PDB file of C-alpha atoms and ligand atoms in Angstrom:
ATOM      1  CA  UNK A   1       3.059 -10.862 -20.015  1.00  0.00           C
ATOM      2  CA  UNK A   2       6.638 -12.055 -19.094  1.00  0.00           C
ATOM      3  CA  UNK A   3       8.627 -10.545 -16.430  1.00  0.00           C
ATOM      4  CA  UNK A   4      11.051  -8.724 -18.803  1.00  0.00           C
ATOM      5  CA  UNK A   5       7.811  -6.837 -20.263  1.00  0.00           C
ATOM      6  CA  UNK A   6       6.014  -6.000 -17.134  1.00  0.00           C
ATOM      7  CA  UNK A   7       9.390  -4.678 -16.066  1.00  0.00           C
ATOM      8  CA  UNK A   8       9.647  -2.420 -19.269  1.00  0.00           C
ATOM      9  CA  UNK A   9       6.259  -1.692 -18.879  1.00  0.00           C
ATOM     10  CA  UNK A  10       6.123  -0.547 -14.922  1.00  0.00           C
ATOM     11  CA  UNK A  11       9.658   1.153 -15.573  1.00  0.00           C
ATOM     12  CA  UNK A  12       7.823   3.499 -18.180  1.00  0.00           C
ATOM     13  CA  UNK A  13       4.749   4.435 -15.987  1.00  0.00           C
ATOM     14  CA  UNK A  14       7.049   4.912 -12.549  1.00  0.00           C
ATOM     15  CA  UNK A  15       9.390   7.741 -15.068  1.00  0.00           C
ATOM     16  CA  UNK A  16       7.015  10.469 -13.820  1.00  0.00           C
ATOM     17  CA  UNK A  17       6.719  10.057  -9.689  1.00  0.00           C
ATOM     18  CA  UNK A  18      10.511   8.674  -8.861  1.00  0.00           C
ATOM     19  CA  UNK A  19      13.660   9.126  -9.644  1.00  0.00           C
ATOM     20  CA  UNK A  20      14.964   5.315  -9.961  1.00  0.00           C
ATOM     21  CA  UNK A  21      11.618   3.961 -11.854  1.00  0.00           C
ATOM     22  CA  UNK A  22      13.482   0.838 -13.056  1.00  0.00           C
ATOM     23  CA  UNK A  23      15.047  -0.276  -9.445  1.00  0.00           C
ATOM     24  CA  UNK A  24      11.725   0.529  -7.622  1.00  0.00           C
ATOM     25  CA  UNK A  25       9.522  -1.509 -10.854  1.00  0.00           C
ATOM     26  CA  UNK A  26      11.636  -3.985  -9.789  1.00  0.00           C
ATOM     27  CA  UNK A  27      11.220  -4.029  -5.821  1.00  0.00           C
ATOM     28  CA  UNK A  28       7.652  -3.621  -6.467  1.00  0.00           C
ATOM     29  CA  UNK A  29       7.665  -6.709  -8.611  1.00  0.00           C
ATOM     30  CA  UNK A  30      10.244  -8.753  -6.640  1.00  0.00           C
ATOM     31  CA  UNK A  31       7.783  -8.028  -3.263  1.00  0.00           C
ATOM     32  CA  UNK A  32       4.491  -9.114  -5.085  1.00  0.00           C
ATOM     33  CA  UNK A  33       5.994 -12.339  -6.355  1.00  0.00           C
ATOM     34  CA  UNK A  34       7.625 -12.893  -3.029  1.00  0.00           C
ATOM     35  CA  UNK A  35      10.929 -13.834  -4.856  1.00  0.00           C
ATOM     36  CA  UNK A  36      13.993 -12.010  -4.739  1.00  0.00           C
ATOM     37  CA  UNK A  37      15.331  -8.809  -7.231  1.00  0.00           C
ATOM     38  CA  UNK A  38      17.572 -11.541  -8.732  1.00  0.00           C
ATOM     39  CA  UNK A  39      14.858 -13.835  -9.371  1.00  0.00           C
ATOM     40  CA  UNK A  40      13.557 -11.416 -11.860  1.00  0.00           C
ATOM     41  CA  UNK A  41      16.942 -11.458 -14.503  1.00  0.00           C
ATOM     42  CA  UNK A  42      16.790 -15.424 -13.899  1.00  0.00           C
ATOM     43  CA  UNK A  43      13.463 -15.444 -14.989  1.00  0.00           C
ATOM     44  CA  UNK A  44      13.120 -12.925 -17.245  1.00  0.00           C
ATOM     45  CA  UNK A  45      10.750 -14.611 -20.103  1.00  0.00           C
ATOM     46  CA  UNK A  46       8.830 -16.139 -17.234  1.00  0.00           C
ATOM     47  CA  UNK A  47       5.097 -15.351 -18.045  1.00  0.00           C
ATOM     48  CA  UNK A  48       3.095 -14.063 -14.932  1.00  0.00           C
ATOM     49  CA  UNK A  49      -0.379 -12.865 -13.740  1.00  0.00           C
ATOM     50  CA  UNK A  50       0.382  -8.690 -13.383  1.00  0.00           C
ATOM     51  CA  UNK A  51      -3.311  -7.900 -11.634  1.00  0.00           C
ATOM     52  CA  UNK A  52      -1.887  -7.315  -8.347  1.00  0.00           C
ATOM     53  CA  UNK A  53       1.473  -5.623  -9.808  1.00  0.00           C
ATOM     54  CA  UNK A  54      -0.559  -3.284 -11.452  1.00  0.00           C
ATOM     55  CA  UNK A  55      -1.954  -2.185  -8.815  1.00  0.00           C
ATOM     56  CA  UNK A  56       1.001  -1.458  -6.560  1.00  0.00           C
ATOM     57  CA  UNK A  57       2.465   0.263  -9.646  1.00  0.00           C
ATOM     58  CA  UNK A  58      -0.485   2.356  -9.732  1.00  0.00           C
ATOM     59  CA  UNK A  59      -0.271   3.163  -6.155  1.00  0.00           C
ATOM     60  CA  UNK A  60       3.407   4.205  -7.076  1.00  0.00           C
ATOM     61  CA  UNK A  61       2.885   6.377  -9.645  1.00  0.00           C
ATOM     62  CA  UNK A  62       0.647   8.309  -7.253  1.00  0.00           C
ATOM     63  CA  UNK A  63       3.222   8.638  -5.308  1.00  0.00           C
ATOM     64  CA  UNK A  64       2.222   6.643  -2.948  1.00  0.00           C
ATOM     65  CA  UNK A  65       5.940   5.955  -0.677  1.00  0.00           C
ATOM     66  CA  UNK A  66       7.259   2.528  -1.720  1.00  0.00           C
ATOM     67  CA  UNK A  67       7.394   2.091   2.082  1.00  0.00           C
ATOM     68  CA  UNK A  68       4.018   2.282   2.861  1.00  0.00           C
ATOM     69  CA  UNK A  69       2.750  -0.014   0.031  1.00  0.00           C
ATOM     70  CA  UNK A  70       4.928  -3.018   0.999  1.00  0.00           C
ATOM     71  CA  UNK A  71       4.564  -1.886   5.330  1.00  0.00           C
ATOM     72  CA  UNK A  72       8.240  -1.729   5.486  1.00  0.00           C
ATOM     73  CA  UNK A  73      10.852   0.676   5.899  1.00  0.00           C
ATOM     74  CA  UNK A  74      14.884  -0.067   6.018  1.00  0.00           C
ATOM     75  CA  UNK A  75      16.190   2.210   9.389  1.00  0.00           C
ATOM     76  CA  UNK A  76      19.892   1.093  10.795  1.00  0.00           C
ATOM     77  CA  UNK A  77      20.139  -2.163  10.714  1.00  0.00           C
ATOM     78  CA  UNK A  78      16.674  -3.126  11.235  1.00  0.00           C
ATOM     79  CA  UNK A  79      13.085  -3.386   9.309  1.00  0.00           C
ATOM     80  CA  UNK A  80      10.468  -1.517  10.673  1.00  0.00           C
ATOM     81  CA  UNK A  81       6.559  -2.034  10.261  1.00  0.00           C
ATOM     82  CA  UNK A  82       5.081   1.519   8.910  1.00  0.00           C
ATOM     83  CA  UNK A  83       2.078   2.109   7.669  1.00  0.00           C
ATOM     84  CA  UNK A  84      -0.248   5.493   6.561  1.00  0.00           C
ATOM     85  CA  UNK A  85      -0.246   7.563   9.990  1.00  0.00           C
ATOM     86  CA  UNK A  86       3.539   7.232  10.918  1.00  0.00           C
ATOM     87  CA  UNK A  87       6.365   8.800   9.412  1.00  0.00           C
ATOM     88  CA  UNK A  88       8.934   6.609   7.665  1.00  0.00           C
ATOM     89  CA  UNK A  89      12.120   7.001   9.448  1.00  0.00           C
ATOM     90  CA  UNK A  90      14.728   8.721   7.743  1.00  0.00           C
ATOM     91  CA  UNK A  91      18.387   8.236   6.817  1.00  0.00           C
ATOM     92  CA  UNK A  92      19.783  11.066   8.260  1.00  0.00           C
ATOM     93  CA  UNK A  93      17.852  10.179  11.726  1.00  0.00           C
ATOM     94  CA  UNK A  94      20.761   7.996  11.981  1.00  0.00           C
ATOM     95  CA  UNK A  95      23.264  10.307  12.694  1.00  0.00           C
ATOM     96  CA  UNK A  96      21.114  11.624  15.829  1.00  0.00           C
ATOM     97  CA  UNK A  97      21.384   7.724  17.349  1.00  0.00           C
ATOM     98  CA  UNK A  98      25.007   7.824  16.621  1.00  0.00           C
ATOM     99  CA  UNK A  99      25.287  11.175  19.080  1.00  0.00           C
ATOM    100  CA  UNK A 100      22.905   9.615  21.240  1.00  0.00           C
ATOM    101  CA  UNK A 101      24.776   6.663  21.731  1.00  0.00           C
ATOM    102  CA  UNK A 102      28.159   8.396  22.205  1.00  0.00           C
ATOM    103  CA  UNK A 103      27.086  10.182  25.206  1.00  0.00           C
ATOM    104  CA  UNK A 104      25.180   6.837  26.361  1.00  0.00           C
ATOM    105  CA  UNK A 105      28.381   5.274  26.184  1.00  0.00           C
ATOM    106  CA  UNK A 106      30.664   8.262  27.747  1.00  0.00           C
ATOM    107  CA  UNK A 107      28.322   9.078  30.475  1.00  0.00           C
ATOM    108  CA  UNK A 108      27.002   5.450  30.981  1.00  0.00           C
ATOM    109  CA  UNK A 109      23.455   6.400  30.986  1.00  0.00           C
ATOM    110  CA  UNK A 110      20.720   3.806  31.591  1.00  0.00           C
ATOM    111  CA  UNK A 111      17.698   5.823  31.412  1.00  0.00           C
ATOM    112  CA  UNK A 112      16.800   7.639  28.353  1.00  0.00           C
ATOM    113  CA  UNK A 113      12.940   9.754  27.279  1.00  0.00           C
ATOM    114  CA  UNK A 114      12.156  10.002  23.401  1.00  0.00           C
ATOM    115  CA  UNK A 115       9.611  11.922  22.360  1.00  0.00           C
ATOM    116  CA  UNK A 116       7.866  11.740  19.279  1.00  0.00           C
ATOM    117  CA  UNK A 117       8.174   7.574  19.151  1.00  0.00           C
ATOM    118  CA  UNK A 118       7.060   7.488  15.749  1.00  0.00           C
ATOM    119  CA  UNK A 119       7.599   4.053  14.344  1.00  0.00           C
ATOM    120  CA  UNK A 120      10.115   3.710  17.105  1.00  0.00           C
ATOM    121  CA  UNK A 121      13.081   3.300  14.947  1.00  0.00           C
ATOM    122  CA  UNK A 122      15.159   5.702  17.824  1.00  0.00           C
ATOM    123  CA  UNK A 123      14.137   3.536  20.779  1.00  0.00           C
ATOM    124  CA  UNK A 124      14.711   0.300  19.178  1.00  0.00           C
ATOM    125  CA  UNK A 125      17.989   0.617  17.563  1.00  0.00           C
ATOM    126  CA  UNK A 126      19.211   2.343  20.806  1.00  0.00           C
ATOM    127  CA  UNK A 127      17.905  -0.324  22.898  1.00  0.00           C
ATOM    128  CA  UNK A 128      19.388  -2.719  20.381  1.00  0.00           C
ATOM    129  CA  UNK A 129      23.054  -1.118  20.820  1.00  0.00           C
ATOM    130  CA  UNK A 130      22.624  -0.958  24.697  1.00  0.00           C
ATOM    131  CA  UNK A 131      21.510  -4.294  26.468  1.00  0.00           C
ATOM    132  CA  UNK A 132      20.568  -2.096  30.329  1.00  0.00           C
ATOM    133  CA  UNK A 133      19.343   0.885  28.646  1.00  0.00           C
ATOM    134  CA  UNK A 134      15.545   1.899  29.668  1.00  0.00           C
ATOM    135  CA  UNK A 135      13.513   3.897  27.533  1.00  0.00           C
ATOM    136  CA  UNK A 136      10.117   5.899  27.924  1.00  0.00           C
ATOM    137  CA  UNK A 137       8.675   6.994  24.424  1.00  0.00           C
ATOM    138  CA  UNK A 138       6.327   8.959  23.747  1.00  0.00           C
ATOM    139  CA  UNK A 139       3.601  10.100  21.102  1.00  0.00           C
ATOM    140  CA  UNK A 140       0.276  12.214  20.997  1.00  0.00           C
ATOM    141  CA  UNK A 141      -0.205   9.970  17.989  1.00  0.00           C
ATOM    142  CA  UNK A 142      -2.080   6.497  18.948  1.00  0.00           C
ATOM    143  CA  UNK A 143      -1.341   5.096  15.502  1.00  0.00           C
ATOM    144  CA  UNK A 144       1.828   5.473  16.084  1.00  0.00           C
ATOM    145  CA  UNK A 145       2.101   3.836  19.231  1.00  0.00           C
ATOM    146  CA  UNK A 146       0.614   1.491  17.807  1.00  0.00           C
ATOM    147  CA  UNK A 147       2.826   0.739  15.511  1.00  0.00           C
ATOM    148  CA  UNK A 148       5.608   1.233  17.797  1.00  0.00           C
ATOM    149  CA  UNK A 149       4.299  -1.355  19.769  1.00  0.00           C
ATOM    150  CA  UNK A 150       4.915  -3.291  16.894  1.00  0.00           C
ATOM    151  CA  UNK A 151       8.301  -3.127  16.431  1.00  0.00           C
ATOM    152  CA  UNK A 152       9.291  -3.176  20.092  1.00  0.00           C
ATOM    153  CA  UNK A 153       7.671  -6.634  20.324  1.00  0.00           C
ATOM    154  CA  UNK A 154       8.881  -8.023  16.816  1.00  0.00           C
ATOM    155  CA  UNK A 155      12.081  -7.027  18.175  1.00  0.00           C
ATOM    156  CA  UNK A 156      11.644  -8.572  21.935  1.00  0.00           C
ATOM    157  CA  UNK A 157      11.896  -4.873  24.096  1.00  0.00           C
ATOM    158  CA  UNK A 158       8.880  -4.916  25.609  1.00  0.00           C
ATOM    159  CA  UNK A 159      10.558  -4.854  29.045  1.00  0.00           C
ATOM    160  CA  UNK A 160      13.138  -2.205  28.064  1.00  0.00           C
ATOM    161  CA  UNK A 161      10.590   0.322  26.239  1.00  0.00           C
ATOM    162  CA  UNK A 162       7.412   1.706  27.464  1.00  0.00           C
ATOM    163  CA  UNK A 163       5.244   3.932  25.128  1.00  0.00           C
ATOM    164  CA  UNK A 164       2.985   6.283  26.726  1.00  0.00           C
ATOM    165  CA  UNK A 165       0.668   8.772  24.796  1.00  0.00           C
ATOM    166  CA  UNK A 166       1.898  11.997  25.773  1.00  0.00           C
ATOM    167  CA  UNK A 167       2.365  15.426  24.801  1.00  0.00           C
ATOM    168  CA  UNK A 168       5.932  16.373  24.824  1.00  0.00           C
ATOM    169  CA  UNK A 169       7.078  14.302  28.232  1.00  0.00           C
ATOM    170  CA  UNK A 170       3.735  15.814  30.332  1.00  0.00           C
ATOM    171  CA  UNK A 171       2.939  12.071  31.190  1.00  0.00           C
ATOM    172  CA  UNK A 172       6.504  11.004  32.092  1.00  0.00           C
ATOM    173  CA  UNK A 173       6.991  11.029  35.405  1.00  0.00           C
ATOM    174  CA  UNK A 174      10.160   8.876  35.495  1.00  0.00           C
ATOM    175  CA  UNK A 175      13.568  10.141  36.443  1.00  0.00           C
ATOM    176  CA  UNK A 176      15.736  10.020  32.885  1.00  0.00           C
ATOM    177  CA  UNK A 177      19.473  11.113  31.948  1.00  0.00           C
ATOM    178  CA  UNK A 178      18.679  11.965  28.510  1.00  0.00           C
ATOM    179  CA  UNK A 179      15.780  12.523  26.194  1.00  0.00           C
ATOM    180  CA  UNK A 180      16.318  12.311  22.406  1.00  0.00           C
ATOM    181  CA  UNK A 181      13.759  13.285  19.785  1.00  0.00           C
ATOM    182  CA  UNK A 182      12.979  14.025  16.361  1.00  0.00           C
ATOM    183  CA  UNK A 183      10.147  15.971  16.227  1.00  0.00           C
ATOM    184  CA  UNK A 184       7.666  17.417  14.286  1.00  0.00           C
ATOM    185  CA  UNK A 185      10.043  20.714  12.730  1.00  0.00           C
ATOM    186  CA  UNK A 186       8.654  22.017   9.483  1.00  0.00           C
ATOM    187  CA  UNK A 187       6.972  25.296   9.188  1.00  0.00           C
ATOM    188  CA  UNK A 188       3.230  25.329   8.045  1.00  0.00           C
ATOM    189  CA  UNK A 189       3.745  27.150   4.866  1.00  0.00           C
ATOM    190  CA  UNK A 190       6.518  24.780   3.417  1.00  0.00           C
ATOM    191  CA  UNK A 191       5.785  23.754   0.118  1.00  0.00           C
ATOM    192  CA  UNK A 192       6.488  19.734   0.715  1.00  0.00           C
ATOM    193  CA  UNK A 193       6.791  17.024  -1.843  1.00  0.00           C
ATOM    194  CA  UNK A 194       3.612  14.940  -3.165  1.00  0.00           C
ATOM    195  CA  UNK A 195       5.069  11.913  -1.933  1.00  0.00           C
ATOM    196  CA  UNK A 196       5.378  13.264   1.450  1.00  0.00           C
ATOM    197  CA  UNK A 197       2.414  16.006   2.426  1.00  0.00           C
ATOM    198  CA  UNK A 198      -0.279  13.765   0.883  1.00  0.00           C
ATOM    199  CA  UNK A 199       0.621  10.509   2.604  1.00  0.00           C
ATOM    200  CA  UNK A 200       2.612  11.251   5.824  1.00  0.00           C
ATOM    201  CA  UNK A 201       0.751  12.342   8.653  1.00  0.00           C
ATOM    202  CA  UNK A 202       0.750  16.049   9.398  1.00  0.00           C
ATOM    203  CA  UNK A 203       1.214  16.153  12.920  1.00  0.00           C
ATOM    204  CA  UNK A 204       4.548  14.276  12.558  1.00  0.00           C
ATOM    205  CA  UNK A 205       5.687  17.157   9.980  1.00  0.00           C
ATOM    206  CA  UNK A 206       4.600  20.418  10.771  1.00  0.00           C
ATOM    207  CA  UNK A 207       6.042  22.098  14.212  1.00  0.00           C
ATOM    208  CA  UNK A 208       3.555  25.478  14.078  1.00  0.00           C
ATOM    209  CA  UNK A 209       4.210  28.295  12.180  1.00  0.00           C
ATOM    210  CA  UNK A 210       7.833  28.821  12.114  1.00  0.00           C
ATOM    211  CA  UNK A 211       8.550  25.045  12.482  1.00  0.00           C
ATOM    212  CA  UNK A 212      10.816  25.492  15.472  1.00  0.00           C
ATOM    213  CA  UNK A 213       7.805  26.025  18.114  1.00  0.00           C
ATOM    214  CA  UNK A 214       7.933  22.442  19.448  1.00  0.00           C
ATOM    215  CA  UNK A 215      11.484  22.089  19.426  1.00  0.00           C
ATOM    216  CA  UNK A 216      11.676  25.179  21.488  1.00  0.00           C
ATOM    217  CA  UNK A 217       8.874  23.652  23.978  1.00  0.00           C
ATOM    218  CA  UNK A 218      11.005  20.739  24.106  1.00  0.00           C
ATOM    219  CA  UNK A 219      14.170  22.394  25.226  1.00  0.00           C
ATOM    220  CA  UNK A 220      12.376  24.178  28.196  1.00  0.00           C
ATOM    221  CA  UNK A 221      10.536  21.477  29.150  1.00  0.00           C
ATOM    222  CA  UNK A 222      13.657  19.389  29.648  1.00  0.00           C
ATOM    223  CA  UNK A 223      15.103  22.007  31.222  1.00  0.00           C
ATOM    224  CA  UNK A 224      12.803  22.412  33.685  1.00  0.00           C
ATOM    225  CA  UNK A 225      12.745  18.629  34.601  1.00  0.00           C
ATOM    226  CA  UNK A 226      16.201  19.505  35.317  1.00  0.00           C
ATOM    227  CA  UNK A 227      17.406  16.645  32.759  1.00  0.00           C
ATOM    228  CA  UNK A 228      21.256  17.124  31.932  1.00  0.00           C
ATOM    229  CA  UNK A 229      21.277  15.935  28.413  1.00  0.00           C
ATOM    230  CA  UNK A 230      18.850  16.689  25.191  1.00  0.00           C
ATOM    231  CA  UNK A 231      19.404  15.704  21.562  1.00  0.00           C
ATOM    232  CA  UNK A 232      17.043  17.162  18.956  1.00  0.00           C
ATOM    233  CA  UNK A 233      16.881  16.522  15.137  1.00  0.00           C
ATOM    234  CA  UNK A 234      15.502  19.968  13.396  1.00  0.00           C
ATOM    235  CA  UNK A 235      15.375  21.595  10.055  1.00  0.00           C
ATOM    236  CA  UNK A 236      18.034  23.087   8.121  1.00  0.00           C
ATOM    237  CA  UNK A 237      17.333  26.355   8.452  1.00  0.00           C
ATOM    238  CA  UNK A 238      16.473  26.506  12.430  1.00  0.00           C
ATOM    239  CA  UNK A 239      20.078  26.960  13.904  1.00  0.00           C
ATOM    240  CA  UNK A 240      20.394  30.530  13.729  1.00  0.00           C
ATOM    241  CA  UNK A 241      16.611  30.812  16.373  1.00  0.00           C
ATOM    242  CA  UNK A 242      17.432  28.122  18.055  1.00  0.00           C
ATOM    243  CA  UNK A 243      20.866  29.380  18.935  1.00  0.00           C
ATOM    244  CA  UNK A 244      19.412  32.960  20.048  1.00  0.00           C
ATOM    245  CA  UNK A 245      16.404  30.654  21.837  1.00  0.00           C
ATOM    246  CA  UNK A 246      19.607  29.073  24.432  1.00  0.00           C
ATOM    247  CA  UNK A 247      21.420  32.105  24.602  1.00  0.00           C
ATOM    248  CA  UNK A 248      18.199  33.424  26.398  1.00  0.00           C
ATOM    249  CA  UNK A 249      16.959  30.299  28.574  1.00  0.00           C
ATOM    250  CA  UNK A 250      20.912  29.462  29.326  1.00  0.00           C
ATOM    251  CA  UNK A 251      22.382  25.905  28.573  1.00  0.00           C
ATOM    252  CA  UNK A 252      25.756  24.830  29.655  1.00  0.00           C
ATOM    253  CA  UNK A 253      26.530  24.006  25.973  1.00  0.00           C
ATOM    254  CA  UNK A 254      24.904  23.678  22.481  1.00  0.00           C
ATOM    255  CA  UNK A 255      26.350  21.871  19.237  1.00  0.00           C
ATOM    256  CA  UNK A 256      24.831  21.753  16.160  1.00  0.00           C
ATOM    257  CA  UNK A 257      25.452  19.296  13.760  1.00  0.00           C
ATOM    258  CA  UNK A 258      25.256  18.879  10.616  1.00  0.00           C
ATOM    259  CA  UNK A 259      23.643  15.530   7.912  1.00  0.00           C
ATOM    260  CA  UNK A 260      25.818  14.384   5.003  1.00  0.00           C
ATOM    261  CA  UNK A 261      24.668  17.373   2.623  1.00  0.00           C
ATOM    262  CA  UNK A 262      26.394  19.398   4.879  1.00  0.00           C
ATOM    263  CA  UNK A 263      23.230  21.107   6.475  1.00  0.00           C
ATOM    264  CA  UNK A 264      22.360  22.199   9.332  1.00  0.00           C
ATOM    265  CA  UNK A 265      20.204  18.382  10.909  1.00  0.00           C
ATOM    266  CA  UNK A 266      20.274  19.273  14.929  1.00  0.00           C
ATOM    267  CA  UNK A 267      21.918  19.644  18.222  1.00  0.00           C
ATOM    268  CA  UNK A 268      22.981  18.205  21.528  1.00  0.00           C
ATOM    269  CA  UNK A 269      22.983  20.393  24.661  1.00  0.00           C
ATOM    270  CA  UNK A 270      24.382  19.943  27.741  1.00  0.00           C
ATOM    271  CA  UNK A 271      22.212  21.634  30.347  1.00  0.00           C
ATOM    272  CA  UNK A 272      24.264  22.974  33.746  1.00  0.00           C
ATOM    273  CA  UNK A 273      23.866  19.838  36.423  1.00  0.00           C
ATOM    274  CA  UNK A 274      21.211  20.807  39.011  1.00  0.00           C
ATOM    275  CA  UNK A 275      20.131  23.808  37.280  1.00  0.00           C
ATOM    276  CA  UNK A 276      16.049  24.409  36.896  1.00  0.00           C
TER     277      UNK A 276
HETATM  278  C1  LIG B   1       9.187  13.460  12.726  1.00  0.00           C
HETATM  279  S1  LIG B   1       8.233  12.191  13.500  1.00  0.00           S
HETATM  280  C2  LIG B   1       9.532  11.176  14.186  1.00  0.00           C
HETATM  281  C3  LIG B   1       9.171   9.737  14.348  1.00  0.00           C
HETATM  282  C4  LIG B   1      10.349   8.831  14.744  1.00  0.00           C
HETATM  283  N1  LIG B   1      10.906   9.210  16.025  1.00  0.00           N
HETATM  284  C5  LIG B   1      11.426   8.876  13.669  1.00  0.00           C
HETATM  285  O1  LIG B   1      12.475   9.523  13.898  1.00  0.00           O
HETATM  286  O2  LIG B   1      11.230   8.279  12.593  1.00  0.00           O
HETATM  287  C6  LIG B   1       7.596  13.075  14.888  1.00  0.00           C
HETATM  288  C7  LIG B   1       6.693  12.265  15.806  1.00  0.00           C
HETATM  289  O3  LIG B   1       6.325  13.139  16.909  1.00  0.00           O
HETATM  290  C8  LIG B   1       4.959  12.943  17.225  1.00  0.00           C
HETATM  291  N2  LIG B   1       4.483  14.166  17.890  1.00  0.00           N
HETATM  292  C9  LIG B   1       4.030  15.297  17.321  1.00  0.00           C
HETATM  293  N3  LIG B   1       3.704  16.196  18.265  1.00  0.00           N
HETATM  294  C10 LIG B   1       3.966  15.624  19.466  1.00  0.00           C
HETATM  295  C11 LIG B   1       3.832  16.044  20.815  1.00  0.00           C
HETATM  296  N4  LIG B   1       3.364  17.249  21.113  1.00  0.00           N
HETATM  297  N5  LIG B   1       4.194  15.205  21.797  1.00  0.00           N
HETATM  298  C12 LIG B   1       4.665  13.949  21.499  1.00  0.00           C
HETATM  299  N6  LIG B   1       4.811  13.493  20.231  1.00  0.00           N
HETATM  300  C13 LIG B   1       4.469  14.317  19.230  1.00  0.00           C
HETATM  301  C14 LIG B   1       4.312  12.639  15.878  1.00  0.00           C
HETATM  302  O4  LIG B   1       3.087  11.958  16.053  1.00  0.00           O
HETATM  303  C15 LIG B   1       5.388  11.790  15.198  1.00  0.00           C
HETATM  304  O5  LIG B   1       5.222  10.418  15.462  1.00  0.00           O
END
């Protein structure tokens, strides 16, 4: 078969499980001839061997995440290892570093808490943007600390981030300006994608039965360590309970903000200096 036809012919399978079945045939075909997505209209009447392509087209049209089937995921400006057991970052996870770093900046922090590590796309790409920053991250999930561990070496932070497997920050016992997270936030009766509930893990998606429970664990844990600062990522429809949630535990301030749909993605809150 030449590329042009195993293009035509992946294209037409990949129409039911994604919504750009051409551009992801293509990916899928570029990353299993190791060439590049240009290679591919160069060579279009190239013959080639499609065993392996069909394979990771049949993965695909499972709806398998393109992510997991080539162990990569684009996150800021870096590539991440991922693999079954650890969420894929997401895009709008990007607008929580870019609070994050703001306050970093403005309050000159050098010691930061995540929790929830994941892949460790938060910890990295902060770490990245600040050279003295020192992070503990954390994860109940050992996969993903694994795979964190991963990424922090590939990208040479091994001195400047230090996973721990944790609930919540129970085995931090370091002294931190700031803790950022993006937990688990989705209530257990969402109906979730294919793509998403049958591959990602669980226990990085669903926050109890309302969704909110561990963000709300989260803000009175931090609290309690008498931590100033806390930035949370959490779902669109949480900012009404959460709001009520501070008004009754008492935060200096709260602001929401909001992804580029224009919903409701998380908060930073200031808590009152001192206060426990
Ligand atoms: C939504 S994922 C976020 C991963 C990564 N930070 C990111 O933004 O791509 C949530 C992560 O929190 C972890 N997690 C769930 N419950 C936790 C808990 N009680 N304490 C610490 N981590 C937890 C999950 O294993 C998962 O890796």
């Amino acid at each position: 078969m030449t590329i042009k036809e195993a293009l035509a012919w992946a294209t037409s399978i990949l129409k039911k499980s994604c919504e750009r079945p051409q551009y992801e045939a293509e990916l899928l075909l570029a990353y299993c001839l190791k060439v590049e997505r240009v290679y591919l209209v160069t060579h279009a009447d190239k013959e080639i061997d499609i065993k392996e392509y069909e394979n990771l087209i049949e993965r695909r049209s499972h709806y398998e995440p393109y992510e997991y089937i080539v162990g990569e995921a684009s996150f800021y400006d870096i590539h991440l290892s991922v693999e079954k057991g650890v969420l894929i970052p997401r895009p709008e996870t990007e607008i929580l570093i870019d609070l994050v770093a703001d306050i970093i900046k403005k309050e000159q922090i050098r010691h930061i808490a995540e929790i929830g590590v994941g892949s460790g796309a938060i910890s990295i790409v902060l770490a990245r943007k600040f050279p003295d920053l020192e992070c503990v991250a954390t994860d109940i999930s050992e996969e993903a600390i694994a795979v964190a561990q991963l990424n922090i070496n590939k990208y040479k932070l091994g001195k400047r981030i230090t996973l721990r497997k944790s609930h919540l920050l129970e085995e931090v016992s370091e002294s931190v300006q700031l803790v950022v997270s993006n937990p688990p936030y989705i209530a257990e009766d969402y109906l979730l994608e294919p793509h998403i509930i049958d591959y990602e893990p669980k226990e990085a998606l669903i926050g109890g039965e309302q969704g909110d429970e561990l963000l709300k664990e989260i803000i009175l844990d931090v609290k309690a360590r008498g931590i100033r600062w806390l930035a949370c990522e959490m779902g669109y429809d949480q900012r009404e309970s959460l709001q009520a949630f501070v008004n009754e535990v008492g935060v200096k301030s709260i602001q929401f903000y909001r992804d580029l749909a224009g919903l409701n993605r998380g908060f930073v809150i200031e808590f009152d200096k001192g206060e426990q």
